[in-house]
Amino acid sequence: MTEISKTEFEVLEVLWQKQPASANEIIESLNQVKEWHDKTVKTLLNRLVKKQAIAFEVDQRRYLYYPLIERESYMAKESKSIVERMFSGRVSPLVAGFAKHNQLAKDDIDELKKIISAWEHEQESDND
Amino acid sequence: MTEISKTEFEVLEVLWQKQPASANEIIESLNQVKEWHDKTVKTLLNRLVKKQAIAFEVDQRRYLYYPLIERESYMAKESKSIVERMFSGRVSPLVAGFAKHNQLAKDDIDELKKIISAWEHEQESDND
DNA sequence: CTTTGTTGATTACGTTTGTAATCAATACTG
DNA sequence: CAGTATTGATTACAAACGTAATCAACAAAG
């Protein structure tokens, strides 16, 4: 479970969206956003395999890659660790920063409200 | 404005808390949490200076270091970039993840509520 | 004045990362 | 079958990183 680098993460994202996928599909998909050489993407795929973040099955001449780690849980662990390092574990300061710098849109506010009320309902039922 | 590494960040944090500070003060402060060799901390200080994240003034035989970048703005930029990379710019999914994995405490909820109502008030006044 | 300790500067060194190029195996083409 | 194209594997290589050790300059101690 080594660390996954920023660039590796972007490759993973593609795989989470569409899985399994051949190197070329991945490269193409990435090309819509990034300017990476195919070789570069291949290297990243290799490294992800080594890190056991993804795997592949052989399909003729190609490999079909798929993630071994779940997006959900990776995100959770990763964001927890970031928030821990930067905000001693609390999300609210992060959100506060966003608010302060006008990075919050109505959508976010609505979402946050939902999260809050869900959380509160859960508390109730916990207390049963 | 090169990137600041994780370890460098921890040194910066100390400086943000107490500024200016001599290398030894910093080392001591870090020692309460980390097991870093003094030499290591010195290296990090040096690198931070090179990256123009901190500077120092000479005080006799020692240097007194102080941050050149503001915590506030560093945090804002950094968290924006993280949220951008990982959640396409929205904080709410991050918070949702936290909620889902029981990483939200009552305090956080209260804080979030405050943030929300502040945001809403601001909207009103914007609309005036 | 010589020795010793302190403090920053310089150097070290293996690993990870970003970014590819080259090699090798195999499949397609003429 | 020989040459070319494709695809993954291996190798490359500089910069950044984590983690120090050594060097140099100067001050304190004897």
Coordinates of C-alpha atoms in Angstrom, one line a residue, chain B:
Chain B
M1 CA 6.9 29.2 -5.3
T2 CA 7.9 25.6 -5.5
E3 CA 5.8 23.0 -3.8
I4 CA 6.2 22.5 -0.1
S5 CA 6.6 19.0 1.0
K6 CA 4.8 17.3 3.9
T7 CA 7.7 17.4 6.2
E8 CA 8.5 21.0 5.3
F9 CA 4.9 21.9 6.0
E10 CA 5.3 20.6 9.6
V11 CA 8.2 22.9 10.1
L12 CA 6.2 25.8 8.7
E13 CA 3.4 25.0 11.1
V14 CA 5.7 25.5 14.0
L15 CA 6.8 28.8 12.7
W16 CA 3.3 29.9 12.1
Q17 CA 2.6 29.2 15.8
K18 CA 5.6 31.0 17.1
Q19 CA 7.5 33.4 15.1
P20 CA 10.3 34.2 14.9
A21 CA 12.1 31.1 16.3
S22 CA 15.6 29.8 16.4
A23 CA 16.4 26.5 14.9
N24 CA 16.7 25.0 18.3
E25 CA 13.3 26.3 19.4
I26 CA 11.8 24.8 16.3
I27 CA 13.6 21.5 16.8
E28 CA 12.5 21.3 20.3
S29 CA 8.9 22.1 19.4
L30 CA 8.9 19.5 16.7
N31 CA 10.5 16.9 19.1
Q32 CA 7.3 16.8 21.1
V33 CA 5.6 15.2 18.2
K34 CA 8.2 14.0 15.7
E35 CA 11.4 12.0 16.0
W36 CA 13.5 14.0 13.7
H37 CA 17.1 14.5 14.0
D38 CA 18.2 18.1 14.4
K39 CA 20.2 17.8 11.2
T40 CA 17.0 16.8 9.5
V41 CA 15.2 19.8 10.7
K42 CA 18.0 22.1 9.7
T43 CA 17.9 20.7 6.3
L44 CA 14.2 21.3 6.1
L45 CA 14.7 24.9 7.3
N46 CA 17.3 25.4 4.6
R47 CA 15.0 24.0 1.9
L48 CA 12.2 26.3 3.1
V49 CA 14.5 29.2 2.9
K50 CA 15.5 28.2 -0.7
K51 CA 11.9 27.9 -1.6
Q52 CA 11.3 31.4 -0.1
A53 CA 8.7 30.1 2.2
I54 CA 10.6 31.4 5.2
A55 CA 13.5 33.7 5.9
F56 CA 15.6 34.6 8.9
E57 CA 17.4 37.4 10.5
V58 CA 20.7 36.9 12.1
D59 CA 20.8 37.2 15.9
Q60 CA 24.3 36.7 17.1
R61 CA 25.2 33.2 16.4
R62 CA 21.7 32.1 15.6
Y63 CA 19.2 32.7 13.0
L64 CA 15.7 33.6 13.9
Y65 CA 13.4 32.2 11.3
Y66 CA 10.0 33.5 10.3
P67 CA 7.5 32.6 7.6
L68 CA 7.3 34.6 4.5
I69 CA 4.0 33.1 3.4
E70 CA 0.9 33.5 5.4
R71 CA -0.7 30.5 6.9
E72 CA -4.2 31.7 5.9
S73 CA -3.4 32.1 2.2
Y74 CA -1.2 29.0 2.0
M75 CA -4.0 26.9 3.5
A76 CA -6.5 28.4 1.1
K77 CA -4.4 27.8 -2.0
E78 CA -3.4 24.4 -0.9
S79 CA -6.8 23.1 0.1
K80 CA -8.3 24.6 -3.0
S81 CA -5.8 22.7 -5.1
I82 CA -6.4 19.5 -3.3
V83 CA -10.2 19.7 -3.5
E84 CA -9.8 20.6 -7.1
R85 CA -7.7 17.5 -7.9
M86 CA -9.7 15.1 -5.8
F87 CA -13.3 16.4 -5.9
S88 CA -13.4 18.6 -8.9
G89 CA -13.5 21.7 -6.8
R90 CA -16.4 20.9 -4.5
V91 CA -15.9 20.5 -0.8
S92 CA -19.3 18.9 -0.2
P93 CA -18.3 15.5 -1.5
L94 CA -15.3 15.6 0.9
V95 CA -17.6 16.4 3.8
A96 CA -20.0 13.8 2.7
G97 CA -17.2 11.2 2.8
F98 CA -16.4 12.3 6.3
A99 CA -20.0 12.0 7.3
K100 CA -20.3 8.5 5.8
H101 CA -17.2 7.3 7.6
N102 CA -18.2 8.7 11.0
Q103 CA -15.6 11.3 10.9
L104 CA -17.9 14.1 11.8
A105 CA -18.4 15.2 15.4
K106 CA -21.0 17.4 16.8
D107 CA -18.5 20.3 16.9
D108 CA -18.0 20.0 13.2
I109 CA -21.7 20.0 12.6
D110 CA -22.1 23.1 14.7
E111 CA -19.3 24.8 12.9
L112 CA -20.7 23.8 9.5
K113 CA -24.1 25.3 10.5
K114 CA -22.4 28.6 11.4
I115 CA -20.6 28.6 8.1
I116 CA -23.8 28.0 6.3
S117 CA -25.7 30.7 8.0
A118 CA -22.9 33.2 7.6
W119 CA -22.8 32.3 3.9
E120 CA -26.5 32.8 3.6
H121 CA -26.4 36.2 5.3
E122 CA -23.7 37.2 3.0
Q123 CA -25.8 36.3 0.0
E124 CA -28.6 38.5 1.3
S125 CA -26.4 41.5 1.7
D126 CA -24.9 40.8 -1.7
N127 CA -28.4 41.0 -3.2
D128 CA -29.0 44.4 -1.7

